[in-house]
Every structure is written in C-alpha cells, then in structure tokens.
CSV table of C-alpha atoms and ligand atoms in Angstrom, one decimal:
chain,number,residue,atom,x,y,z
A,77,MET,CA,4.6,11.7,28.8
A,78,ARG,CA,4.8,14.7,31.2
A,79,GLN,CA,7.8,16.9,30.2
A,80,SER,CA,8.3,17.7,33.9
A,81,LYS,CA,9.2,14.0,34.3
A,82,LEU,CA,11.4,13.7,31.2
A,83,PHE,CA,14.9,13.3,32.6
A,84,THR,CA,16.6,15.0,29.7
A,85,LYS,CA,16.5,18.8,29.5
A,86,THR,CA,17.1,21.0,26.5
A,87,ARG,CA,20.4,22.9,26.5
A,88,LYS,CA,21.4,26.3,25.1
A,89,SER,CA,24.5,25.1,23.3
A,90,ALA,CA,26.0,21.9,22.0
A,91,PRO,CA,29.5,20.7,23.1
A,92,LYS,CA,32.2,22.9,21.6
A,93,ASP,CA,33.8,20.2,19.6
A,94,GLU,CA,30.5,19.2,17.9
A,95,VAL,CA,30.5,20.7,14.4
A,96,ALA,CA,27.7,18.8,12.7
A,97,LYS,CA,24.2,20.4,12.7
A,98,ASN,CA,22.5,17.0,13.2
A,99,ALA,CA,24.3,16.3,16.4
A,100,GLN,CA,24.1,19.9,17.6
A,101,LEU,CA,20.3,20.0,17.4
A,102,LEU,CA,19.9,16.4,18.7
A,103,ILE,CA,22.1,17.1,21.7
A,104,ARG,CA,20.6,20.5,22.5
A,105,ALA,CA,17.0,19.0,22.3
A,106,GLY,CA,18.0,16.0,24.5
A,107,TYR,CA,17.7,13.2,21.9
A,108,ILE,CA,21.2,12.0,22.2
A,109,HIS,CA,24.2,12.3,24.5
A,110,LYS,CA,27.7,12.5,23.2
A,111,GLU,CA,30.2,10.1,24.8
A,112,MET,CA,33.2,10.9,22.6
A,113,ALA,CA,33.9,11.6,18.9
A,114,GLY,CA,31.7,9.2,16.9
A,115,VAL,CA,29.9,7.6,19.9
A,116,TYR,CA,26.5,8.7,21.1
A,117,SER,CA,23.9,7.4,23.6
A,118,TYR,CA,20.3,7.6,22.6
A,119,MET,CA,18.0,9.2,25.2
A,120,PRO,CA,14.3,8.5,25.6
A,121,LEU,CA,13.4,11.0,22.8
A,122,GLY,CA,16.1,9.8,20.5
A,123,LEU,CA,15.2,6.1,21.0
A,124,ARG,CA,11.6,6.9,20.1
A,125,VAL,CA,12.7,8.3,16.8
A,126,LEU,CA,15.2,5.6,16.1
A,127,SER,CA,12.7,2.9,16.9
A,128,ARG,CA,10.2,4.4,14.5
A,129,ILE,CA,12.8,4.5,11.7
A,130,GLU,CA,13.7,0.9,12.5
A,131,GLN,CA,10.0,-0.1,12.4
A,132,ILE,CA,9.6,1.4,8.9
A,133,ILE,CA,12.6,-0.5,7.7
A,134,ARG,CA,11.4,-3.7,9.5
A,135,GLU,CA,8.0,-3.5,7.7
A,136,GLU,CA,9.6,-3.1,4.3
A,137,MET,CA,12.2,-5.8,4.8
A,138,ASN,CA,9.5,-8.2,6.0
A,139,ALA,CA,7.4,-7.3,3.0
A,140,VAL,CA,10.1,-8.6,0.6
A,141,GLY,CA,10.4,-11.8,2.7
A,142,GLY,CA,13.3,-10.9,5.0
A,143,GLN,CA,13.5,-12.7,8.3
A,144,GLU,CA,14.7,-10.8,11.3
A,145,THR,CA,17.5,-12.1,13.5
A,146,GLN,CA,19.9,-10.7,16.0
A,147,MET,CA,23.4,-11.9,15.2
A,148,ALA,CA,26.4,-11.6,17.5
A,149,THR,CA,28.4,-8.4,17.5
A,150,LEU,CA,31.4,-10.0,19.3
A,151,HIS,CA,33.0,-12.1,16.6
A,152,PRO,CA,35.5,-14.9,16.7
A,153,SER,CA,38.7,-13.8,15.0
A,154,GLU,CA,38.9,-17.1,13.1
A,155,ASN,CA,35.9,-16.1,10.9
A,156,TRP,CA,37.6,-12.9,9.9
A,157,LYS,CA,40.9,-14.7,9.3
A,158,GLN,CA,39.1,-17.1,7.0
A,159,THR,CA,37.9,-14.3,4.7
A,160,GLY,CA,41.1,-12.2,4.9
A,161,GLY,CA,39.1,-9.5,6.6
A,162,TRP,CA,41.3,-9.7,9.8
A,163,ASP,CA,44.2,-8.1,8.0
A,164,GLY,CA,42.3,-6.6,5.0
A,165,VAL,CA,39.5,-4.5,6.7
A,166,ASP,CA,41.1,-1.3,8.0
A,167,VAL,CA,38.1,-0.2,10.1
A,168,LEU,CA,37.9,-3.5,12.0
A,169,PHE,CA,38.2,-3.2,15.8
A,170,LYS,CA,40.2,-6.0,17.2
A,171,ILE,CA,40.0,-7.1,20.9
A,172,ASN,CA,42.5,-9.1,22.9
A,173,SER,CA,41.1,-11.2,25.7
A,174,ARG,CA,42.9,-11.9,29.0
A,175,THR,CA,42.7,-15.6,27.9
A,176,GLU,CA,44.8,-14.7,24.9
A,177,LYS,CA,42.0,-15.1,22.5
A,178,GLU,CA,41.3,-12.5,19.9
A,179,TYR,CA,37.9,-11.1,18.8
A,180,ALA,CA,36.5,-8.7,16.3
A,181,LEU,CA,33.7,-6.2,16.9
A,182,GLY,CA,31.1,-6.6,14.1
A,183,GLN,CA,31.6,-3.9,11.4
A,184,SER,CA,29.5,-5.9,9.0
A,185,GLU,CA,28.1,-9.4,9.3
A,186,GLU,CA,29.1,-11.6,6.3
A,187,GLU,CA,31.6,-13.5,8.5
A,188,ILE,CA,28.8,-14.6,10.8
A,189,VAL,CA,25.8,-14.9,8.5
A,190,THR,CA,27.6,-17.1,5.9
A,191,PRO,CA,28.4,-20.0,8.3
A,192,ILE,CA,24.9,-19.7,9.8
A,193,ALA,CA,23.3,-19.9,6.3
A,194,LYS,CA,25.6,-22.8,5.4
A,195,GLU,CA,24.2,-24.7,8.4
A,196,TYR,CA,20.5,-24.2,7.5
A,197,ALA,CA,20.5,-24.0,3.8
A,198,SER,CA,21.9,-27.3,2.4
A,199,SER,CA,19.5,-27.9,-0.5
A,200,TYR,CA,18.0,-25.8,-3.3
A,201,LYS,CA,14.7,-26.2,-1.5
A,202,ASP,CA,16.1,-24.0,1.3
A,203,LEU,CA,16.8,-21.2,-1.2
A,204,PRO,CA,16.3,-18.3,-1.7
A,205,VAL,CA,16.7,-17.0,1.9
A,206,ALA,CA,17.1,-13.5,3.2
A,207,ILE,CA,18.0,-12.7,6.8
A,208,TYR,CA,18.5,-9.3,8.4
A,209,GLN,CA,19.1,-7.6,11.7
A,210,ILE,CA,18.9,-4.1,13.0
A,211,GLY,CA,21.6,-3.3,15.5
A,212,GLN,CA,25.0,-1.8,16.5
A,213,LYS,CA,28.1,-1.8,14.3
A,214,TYR,CA,31.6,-0.8,15.2
A,215,ARG,CA,34.2,0.8,12.9
A,216,ASP,CA,37.5,2.4,13.6
A,217,GLU,CA,36.7,5.3,11.3
A,218,LEU,CA,39.5,7.8,10.9
A,219,ARG,CA,37.2,10.9,10.8
A,220,ALA,CA,34.1,11.1,12.9
A,221,LYS,CA,33.0,14.7,12.4
A,222,SER,CA,29.5,14.3,10.9
A,223,GLY,CA,27.6,13.7,14.2
A,224,ILE,CA,25.5,10.6,14.1
A,225,MET,CA,26.0,10.3,10.3
A,226,ARG,CA,29.5,8.8,10.8
A,227,GLY,CA,30.0,7.0,14.0
A,228,ARG,CA,32.5,4.6,15.4
A,229,GLU,CA,29.5,2.9,17.0
A,230,PHE,CA,26.4,3.3,14.9
A,231,GLY,CA,23.1,1.6,13.9
A,232,MET,CA,22.7,-0.4,10.8
A,233,LYS,CA,20.1,-2.6,9.2
A,234,ASP,CA,22.0,-5.3,7.3
A,235,MET,CA,20.3,-8.0,5.3
A,236,TYR,CA,22.0,-10.9,3.4
A,237,SER,CA,20.4,-13.0,0.8
A,238,PHE,CA,21.4,-16.4,-0.7
A,239,HIS,CA,20.3,-17.6,-4.1
A,240,GLU,CA,20.4,-20.6,-6.4
A,241,SER,CA,21.2,-18.6,-9.4
A,242,GLN,CA,22.4,-15.1,-10.6
A,243,GLU,CA,18.9,-14.6,-12.1
A,244,ASP,CA,17.1,-15.2,-8.9
A,245,PHE,CA,19.5,-12.9,-7.0
A,246,GLU,CA,18.8,-10.1,-9.5
A,247,ARG,CA,15.1,-10.6,-9.1
A,248,PHE,CA,15.4,-10.1,-5.3
A,249,TYR,CA,18.0,-7.3,-5.7
A,250,ASN,CA,15.5,-5.3,-7.7
A,251,LEU,CA,12.8,-6.0,-5.1
A,252,VAL,CA,15.0,-4.7,-2.3
A,253,LYS,CA,15.9,-1.6,-4.4
A,254,GLU,CA,12.2,-0.7,-4.6
A,255,ALA,CA,11.7,-1.4,-0.9
A,256,TYR,CA,14.5,1.0,-0.1
A,257,PHE,CA,12.8,3.8,-2.0
A,258,LYS,CA,9.7,3.1,0.1
A,259,VAL,CA,11.7,3.3,3.3
A,260,PHE,CA,13.3,6.6,2.5
A,261,SER,CA,10.1,8.2,1.3
A,262,ARG,CA,8.2,7.0,4.3
A,263,CYS,CA,11.0,8.8,6.4
A,264,GLY,CA,10.2,12.0,4.6
A,265,LEU,CA,13.3,12.0,2.3
A,266,ASN,CA,13.9,12.0,-1.4
A,267,ALA,CA,16.5,9.5,-2.2
A,268,LYS,CA,18.4,9.1,-5.5
A,269,VAL,CA,20.1,5.9,-6.5
A,270,THR,CA,23.5,5.7,-8.1
A,271,GLU,CA,25.2,2.7,-9.7
A,272,ALA,CA,28.6,2.4,-8.2
A,273,SER,CA,31.5,0.0,-7.9
A,274,GLY,CA,31.3,-2.3,-4.9
A,275,GLY,CA,34.7,-1.1,-3.7
A,276,ALA,CA,36.4,-3.4,-1.2
A,277,PHE,CA,33.5,-5.7,-1.0
A,278,SER,CA,33.6,-7.0,-4.6
A,279,GLU,CA,34.2,-5.9,-8.1
A,280,LYS,CA,30.5,-6.3,-8.9
A,281,LEU,CA,28.1,-3.5,-9.3
A,282,SER,CA,26.0,-2.0,-6.5
A,283,TYR,CA,23.5,0.6,-5.9
A,284,GLU,CA,24.0,3.5,-3.5
A,285,PHE,CA,21.0,5.5,-2.1
A,286,MET,CA,21.9,9.1,-1.8
A,287,VAL,CA,20.1,12.0,-0.1
A,288,LEU,CA,21.1,15.5,-1.1
A,289,THR,CA,22.5,17.4,1.8
A,290,ASP,CA,25.6,19.5,2.4
A,291,ALA,CA,26.3,17.4,5.5
A,292,GLY,CA,26.9,14.4,3.3
A,293,GLU,CA,30.4,13.2,2.5
A,294,ASP,CA,29.8,12.0,-1.0
A,295,ASP,CA,30.1,14.1,-4.2
A,296,ILE,CA,27.5,13.2,-6.8
A,297,VAL,CA,26.2,14.5,-10.1
A,298,TYR,CA,22.6,14.2,-11.0
A,299,CYS,CA,20.1,15.2,-13.7
A,300,ASP,CA,16.9,17.2,-12.9
A,301,ALA,CA,15.1,16.0,-16.0
A,302,CYS,CA,15.4,12.3,-15.2
A,303,THR,CA,16.5,9.9,-12.4
A,304,HIS,CA,20.2,9.8,-13.5
A,305,CYS,CA,22.6,10.1,-10.6
A,306,ALA,CA,26.3,9.1,-10.3
A,307,ASN,CA,28.9,9.1,-7.6
A,308,VAL,CA,31.8,11.4,-8.8
A,309,GLU,CA,34.3,9.1,-7.1
A,310,VAL,CA,33.6,6.2,-9.5
A,311,SER,CA,32.1,7.8,-12.6
A,312,LYS,CA,33.7,10.0,-15.2
A,313,ALA,CA,30.7,12.3,-15.3
A,314,LYS,CA,31.1,15.9,-14.1
A,315,GLU,CA,29.0,19.0,-13.6
A,316,GLY,CA,27.8,20.6,-16.8
A,317,ASP,CA,28.1,17.4,-18.9
A,318,THR,CA,24.9,16.5,-20.9
A,319,CYS,CA,23.0,13.8,-19.0
A,320,PRO,CA,24.1,10.5,-20.5
A,321,LYS,CA,20.7,8.9,-19.8
A,322,CYS,CA,18.2,11.4,-21.2
A,323,SER,CA,20.4,14.0,-23.0
A,324,LYS,CA,17.8,16.6,-21.9
A,325,ALA,CA,19.7,18.5,-19.2
A,326,GLN,CA,23.1,19.3,-17.9
A,327,LEU,CA,24.3,17.4,-14.8
A,328,LYS,CA,24.4,19.2,-11.5
A,329,ALA,CA,26.9,18.6,-8.7
A,330,ALA,CA,25.8,18.2,-5.1
A,331,LYS,CA,26.9,16.8,-1.8
A,332,ALA,CA,25.0,13.8,-0.6
A,333,ALA,CA,24.7,11.3,2.2
A,334,GLU,CA,24.8,7.6,1.5
A,335,VAL,CA,21.9,6.3,3.5
A,336,GLY,CA,21.9,2.8,2.1
A,337,ASN,CA,23.3,0.4,-0.5
A,338,VAL,CA,22.8,-2.9,-2.0
A,339,PHE,CA,25.7,-5.1,-3.1
A,340,ASP,CA,26.1,-8.1,-5.3
A,341,LEU,CA,28.7,-10.1,-3.3
A,342,GLY,CA,28.8,-13.0,-5.8
A,343,GLN,CA,30.3,-16.1,-4.3
A,344,LYS,CA,33.1,-14.5,-2.3
A,345,TYR,CA,31.8,-15.5,1.1
A,346,PRO,CA,30.4,-18.9,0.1
A,347,ASP,CA,33.9,-19.6,-1.4
A,348,ALA,CA,35.6,-18.5,1.9
A,349,PHE,CA,33.4,-20.8,4.0
A,350,ASP,CA,33.0,-23.6,1.5
A,351,PHE,CA,29.2,-23.1,1.5
A,352,THR,CA,27.6,-25.4,-1.1
A,353,PHE,CA,24.0,-26.6,-1.4
A,354,LYS,CA,22.6,-29.6,-3.3
A,355,MET,CA,20.9,-28.9,-6.6
A,356,SER,CA,17.8,-30.9,-7.8
A,357,ASP,CA,20.1,-33.2,-9.8
A,358,GLY,CA,22.2,-34.0,-6.8
A,359,THR,CA,25.3,-31.9,-7.7
A,360,GLU,CA,26.8,-29.3,-5.3
A,361,LYS,CA,26.8,-25.6,-6.1
A,362,LYS,CA,27.8,-22.4,-4.3
A,363,PRO,CA,25.0,-19.9,-3.7
A,364,VAL,CA,25.0,-16.3,-5.0
A,365,MET,CA,25.0,-13.8,-2.2
A,366,GLY,CA,23.8,-10.2,-1.8
A,367,CYS,CA,24.0,-7.7,1.0
A,368,TYR,CA,21.8,-4.7,1.7
A,369,GLY,CA,22.6,-2.0,4.2
A,370,ILE,CA,20.8,1.0,5.6
A,371,GLY,CA,22.5,3.2,8.2
A,372,THR,CA,19.7,3.7,10.7
A,373,THR,CA,21.5,6.3,12.8
A,374,ARG,CA,22.9,8.0,9.6
A,375,LEU,CA,19.3,8.1,8.3
A,376,MET,CA,18.1,9.8,11.5
A,377,GLY,CA,20.9,12.3,11.2
A,378,THR,CA,20.1,13.0,7.6
A,379,ILE,CA,16.5,13.6,8.4
A,380,VAL,CA,17.6,16.2,10.9
A,381,GLU,CA,20.0,17.8,8.4
A,382,VAL,CA,17.3,18.0,5.7
A,383,LEU,CA,14.2,18.7,7.9
A,384,SER,CA,15.2,21.5,10.3
A,385,ASP,CA,15.3,25.3,10.4
A,386,ASP,CA,17.0,27.9,12.5
A,387,LYS,CA,14.8,27.1,15.4
A,388,GLY,CA,15.3,23.4,15.5
A,389,ILE,CA,14.1,20.1,14.2
A,390,VAL,CA,11.0,19.6,12.0
A,391,TRP,CA,10.3,15.9,12.2
A,392,PRO,CA,8.1,14.3,9.6
A,393,LYS,CA,5.0,12.7,11.2
A,394,SER,CA,6.2,9.2,10.4
A,395,VAL,CA,9.2,9.3,12.7
A,396,ALA,CA,8.4,12.0,15.2
A,397,PRO,CA,8.9,11.0,18.9
A,398,PHE,CA,5.3,12.1,19.7
A,399,VAL,CA,2.2,12.9,17.7
A,400,ALA,CA,1.6,16.1,19.5
A,401,HIS,CA,3.2,18.5,22.0
A,402,LEU,CA,0.7,19.8,24.4
A,403,ILE,CA,1.6,23.1,26.1
A,404,SER,CA,-0.1,24.8,29.0
A,405,ILE,CA,0.3,28.5,29.5
A,406,THR,CA,-1.2,28.8,33.0
A,407,GLY,CA,0.1,32.1,34.3
A,408,GLY,CA,-0.5,30.6,37.7
A,409,ASN,CA,-4.2,30.0,36.9
A,410,ALA,CA,-5.3,26.6,38.3
A,411,ASP,CA,-8.3,26.3,36.0
A,412,ILE,CA,-6.0,26.4,32.9
A,413,ALA,CA,-3.7,23.8,34.4
A,414,ALA,CA,-6.8,21.6,35.2
A,415,GLU,CA,-8.1,22.1,31.6
A,416,ALA,CA,-4.7,21.1,30.2
A,417,ASP,CA,-4.5,18.1,32.5
A,418,ARG,CA,-7.9,17.0,31.3
A,419,LEU,CA,-6.9,17.3,27.6
A,420,TYR,CA,-3.8,15.3,28.3
A,421,GLU,CA,-5.9,12.5,29.8
A,422,LEU,CA,-8.3,12.6,26.9
A,423,LEU,CA,-5.4,12.2,24.4
A,424,ARG,CA,-3.9,9.3,26.4
A,425,GLU,CA,-7.3,7.6,26.6
A,426,ASN,CA,-7.4,7.8,22.8
A,427,ASN,CA,-3.9,6.3,22.6
A,428,ILE,CA,-2.4,9.5,21.2
A,429,ASP,CA,1.3,9.7,22.1
A,430,VAL,CA,1.7,13.2,23.5
A,431,LEU,CA,4.4,15.1,25.2
A,432,TYR,CA,2.8,17.4,27.8
A,433,ASP,CA,4.8,20.5,28.8
A,434,ASP,CA,3.4,20.9,32.3
A,435,ARG,CA,6.6,22.6,33.5
A,436,ASP,CA,6.4,25.7,35.6
A,437,VAL,CA,8.4,27.8,33.2
A,438,ARG,CA,7.8,30.9,31.1
A,439,ALA,CA,5.7,30.6,27.9
A,440,GLY,CA,8.7,31.7,25.7
A,441,GLU,CA,10.8,28.9,27.1
A,442,LYS,CA,8.2,26.4,26.4
A,443,PHE,CA,7.7,27.6,22.8
A,444,ASN,CA,11.5,27.7,22.1
A,445,ASP,CA,11.9,24.2,23.5
A,446,ALA,CA,8.9,22.9,21.4
A,447,ASP,CA,10.5,24.4,18.2
A,448,LEU,CA,13.8,22.8,19.1
A,449,ILE,CA,12.3,19.4,19.8
A,450,GLY,CA,10.3,19.6,16.6
A,451,ILE,CA,7.1,17.5,17.2
A,452,PRO,CA,4.8,18.1,14.2
A,453,VAL,CA,1.7,19.4,16.0
A,454,ARG,CA,1.6,21.8,19.0
A,455,LEU,CA,-1.5,22.1,21.1
A,456,VAL,CA,-1.7,25.2,23.3
A,457,VAL,CA,-4.1,25.7,26.2
A,458,SER,CA,-4.0,29.2,27.6
A,459,GLU,CA,-6.4,31.8,29.0
A,460,LYS,CA,-7.0,33.1,25.5
A,461,THR,CA,-7.8,29.6,24.1
A,462,MET,CA,-10.1,28.8,27.0
A,463,SER,CA,-12.0,32.1,26.6
A,464,GLN,CA,-12.5,31.2,22.9
A,465,GLY,CA,-13.6,27.7,23.8
A,466,GLY,CA,-11.0,25.7,22.0
A,467,VAL,CA,-7.3,24.7,21.7
A,468,GLU,CA,-4.8,26.4,19.6
A,469,VAL,CA,-3.2,24.0,17.0
A,470,VAL,CA,0.1,25.0,15.4
A,471,SER,CA,1.9,23.1,12.7
A,472,ARG,CA,5.7,23.0,13.2
A,473,ALA,CA,6.4,22.6,9.5
A,474,MET,CA,4.0,25.2,8.1
A,475,GLY,CA,3.9,27.6,11.1
A,476,THR,CA,0.1,27.8,10.6
A,477,THR,CA,-2.1,28.4,13.6
A,478,GLY,CA,-5.8,27.7,14.1
A,479,LEU,CA,-8.3,27.2,16.9
A,480,ILE,CA,-10.0,23.8,17.1
A,481,ALA,CA,-12.9,23.0,19.4
A,482,GLU,CA,-11.9,20.3,22.0
A,483,SER,CA,-14.4,17.9,20.5
A,484,GLY,CA,-12.5,18.0,17.2
A,485,ILE,CA,-9.0,17.5,18.5
A,486,ILE,CA,-8.8,13.7,18.4
A,487,GLU,CA,-10.1,13.6,14.8
A,488,HIS,CA,-7.6,16.3,13.9
A,489,LEU,CA,-4.7,14.3,15.3
A,490,VAL,CA,-5.5,10.9,13.9
A,491,ALA,CA,-6.3,12.3,10.4
B,612,LIG,P1,30.7,5.1,3.7
B,612,LIG,O1,31.2,5.1,2.3
B,612,LIG,O2,29.8,6.2,4.0
B,612,LIG,O3,31.8,4.8,4.7
B,612,LIG,P2,30.2,2.3,3.5
B,612,LIG,O4,30.3,2.0,2.1
B,612,LIG,O5,31.4,2.0,4.4
B,612,LIG,O6,29.7,3.8,3.8
B,612,LIG,P3,28.6,0.0,4.2
B,612,LIG,O7,29.7,-0.7,4.8
B,612,LIG,O8,28.0,-0.5,3.0
B,612,LIG,O9,28.9,1.6,4.0
B,612,LIG,O10,27.4,0.2,5.3
B,612,LIG,C1,26.0,0.2,5.0
B,612,LIG,C2,25.4,1.6,5.4
B,612,LIG,O11,25.7,1.9,6.8
B,612,LIG,C3,25.9,2.8,4.6
B,612,LIG,O12,25.2,2.9,3.4
B,612,LIG,C4,25.7,3.9,5.6
B,612,LIG,O13,24.4,4.4,5.5
B,612,LIG,C5,25.9,3.3,6.9
B,612,LIG,N1,27.2,3.6,7.5
B,612,LIG,C6,28.4,3.1,7.1
B,612,LIG,N2,29.4,3.5,7.9
B,612,LIG,C7,28.8,4.3,8.8
B,612,LIG,C8,29.3,5.0,10.0
B,612,LIG,N3,30.6,5.0,10.3
B,612,LIG,N4,28.4,5.7,10.7
B,612,LIG,C9,27.1,5.7,10.4
B,612,LIG,N5,26.6,5.0,9.4
B,612,LIG,C10,27.4,4.3,8.6
B,613,LIG,MG1,32.9,3.2,5.2
C-alpha cells in the first residue's frame, strides 16, 4: 500500500478528552477514530491489526473444535425476559421500536445461543458442541476511560459449549484454557490466569486471563516463583503474603487487564430455555454449559499499552498491520524514487505486505510517522544506501540498523 494513498493521516495530538495511552497512540497513528466516549471506528490500519488478532483466535478456537458462526446482535426482548437478564443485567442496552416492540443489543450471547443449540442438539449424539463468533458487543458501561480497553461498543470472541456431563465439560474447559495461553502468547503477551468467582454469571468457578499493565482495571496479586495469581477483588490474598501455592516467595501486587475468561455456567441457561437432550437410555437431561470470552479490541489495546515506547507503537510481528515499512528519502532525486518504486514492486510480487512511504515530505517526518505507526521492520532507500549498494534495515523493537543487499531482502523478511 502506498502511504500517499492511505486516507488516514497521522496527527500530532489525540483528542483532549482521551486519557488512555492505547487510544492516544492508535488515534494519532490513524488506526482508530473516536466517535464518542467508549465508541471507536476502525480505520484501514486498525482493521488490519484487529483482523490478524481475530485470525489467531479463530485458528486456536478451530483447533479445539469450535465452529464459527455469526449470531444476531439485535435481540428479541423475550429471550432476555426469559432469563431475567432484561431487568437483571445493568449494562444491557434496551431499544424501543416504533412498532412498540422492545429489543436488546447483544452484550453477551447466552440468550441467543441456548435456543439455537436446543434446536440442533436433541440427542447425546449431538454433544459435545462448541460454537463461537467474533463480533461487536454493546454495553452501557458507566465509565469508558480506558480507550479501546473498555468500550460501549467493542469486539469480543465468545464461544459457548454444551456437554453431556460435568466431566466432559471440564475436559473441554481445560482444553480452551490451554488454547487461550496460545492466543495471548502468539499476540506477544504474557498472560497469567486467576481463578475467580463467576460473579453475576453463576456461582461456579471461572478463570480470568490477566496481562500486567497499569492501564488495566483489575488489581491482582501474583507470585514470581510460580504461576500463582489471584484477583484481589475475590481472594483474601494481599501483597507481601507468602505464596499459598509454592511458599517460595512473597506475593506482589499489580494492575492488570482481563483479556479473556472462561466460565462454568452450569445449567442456568438450559434451565431457563428448558433445553434437554435424550440420553442413550432414552431419558431426558439438561446439558452442562460453558462460555469463553476474549475481548478482541481490549486485547489490541493491551498490546499497545504493553508494547509501545515514547515514540509510538511497537507491534509484534504476529499482529502488525504490515510486514515492512518501506521509506524513500529521495531529496528530489528521481533515480532514488525509481529504485524505491522497484523495491516496492519486488516486495509485492513476493506477496510481502508493505506500507510504502512514497510521500513528498521531509525525512524526519517519515521517520517519526514510522515510529508512531510501529511496523516491525523499516526499509530505507536513500542516496547513502544506493551508493552502498543495498537497503537499510531497521528493527522497530531493537533499534538495530544494518545494510542488506537487495538480493537478500526477501529472505530477510520472510525469515
Ligand atoms: P470486566 O470485568 O472487565 O467488565 P467482564 O467480566 O464484564 O469484564 P465478560 O462479560 O466476561 O467480561 O466479557 C468477556 C471479555 O470481554 C472480557 O474478558 C474482556 O476482555 C472483554 N470485555 C468485557 N467488557 C468489555 C468492554 N466494555 N470493552 C472492551 N472489552 C470488554
Ligand atoms: Mg463488565
């Protein structure tokens, strides 16, 4: 993509009311556009990153047998009344129609997925089943000050599973827990898992996946000597206590962002929708249900919070909007421009996704924008590099610079 054609431009400052670092950087670099508190549009650069995050999640959910769907986000109020959520869920957006009907905007999907599963899974032979989707959720959040980490409209991957028995549910629950660790590490993050109460969803246990960052809204304590981690809100543990798991170190306190969770929903929703299936002996039984969320946009915001410096974003390769940022410093020399154009075509022919800064602006502006946008590899073509017979390669994360012969570029980028 030629940067001269990219319709977003970088900006010097973020909107004054934007306090979160993730949104400040993403807005300044042109990834997202703020519509109002808690609501953002995703621009071409932002959609590239979000889509790559979603694809990582999709691969890991498919690997545990999840089947992707796209369920409705405009919900009939009847379903929410049937579970008590209409009056019980404080963040639910309710809509009145001119035909005097009432609707809810999906804040979670149990009210839709349970009747769907009831229709298709009528026998033990149809179980277990796990269905998921990746899409928009709407919540009437009281505070929306964390940029894309807490939106009123935001992205979520939500999966729901139905099982014949508690044992089978627990088998799958552990599988998803492992898949979640893969998702977060592929996104360049270190996630810790806490065991926490299911809160409003159920009284059963759940796991919360936490990434340490001051931008997070959760307070946790964790142990450096083992994997122990607990949410302060629900556990009695506090900073300085001896780790209850390994006894080897004292617990440390930190702020963290909950990027995902897995819940044991028991039979709450099958009860509400009278969902039974036939057992092999002919008797009817209610399935055990689990739900598994990942905040896709919160995950993107968390990556920015954790992987950025004072110049801008430092995307991990796995979710970066482009593999490389090609920059031409022509100083008005047509030969240099032609050389950069040629390199751009070569990269495209090799299916390497590259952002090509072909704009007629000062070198300093190009470099500052490249630092802000945060693509992992920068390739510079200039009078100097041409005289040395190569291309300058700069790593955004390490700051290291080197000269590579043009013949070695493709190999360097696909490595
Ligand atoms: P929180 O305690 O942060 O409000 P939650 O317990 O309400 O989260 P769930 O309802 O289980 O979260 O949603 C699943 C995932 O969706 C969360 O783990 C989080 O990553 C993400 N998420 C929840 N609310 C928001 C929001 N308002 N904006 C962005 N992401 C969110
Ligand atoms: Mg919430």
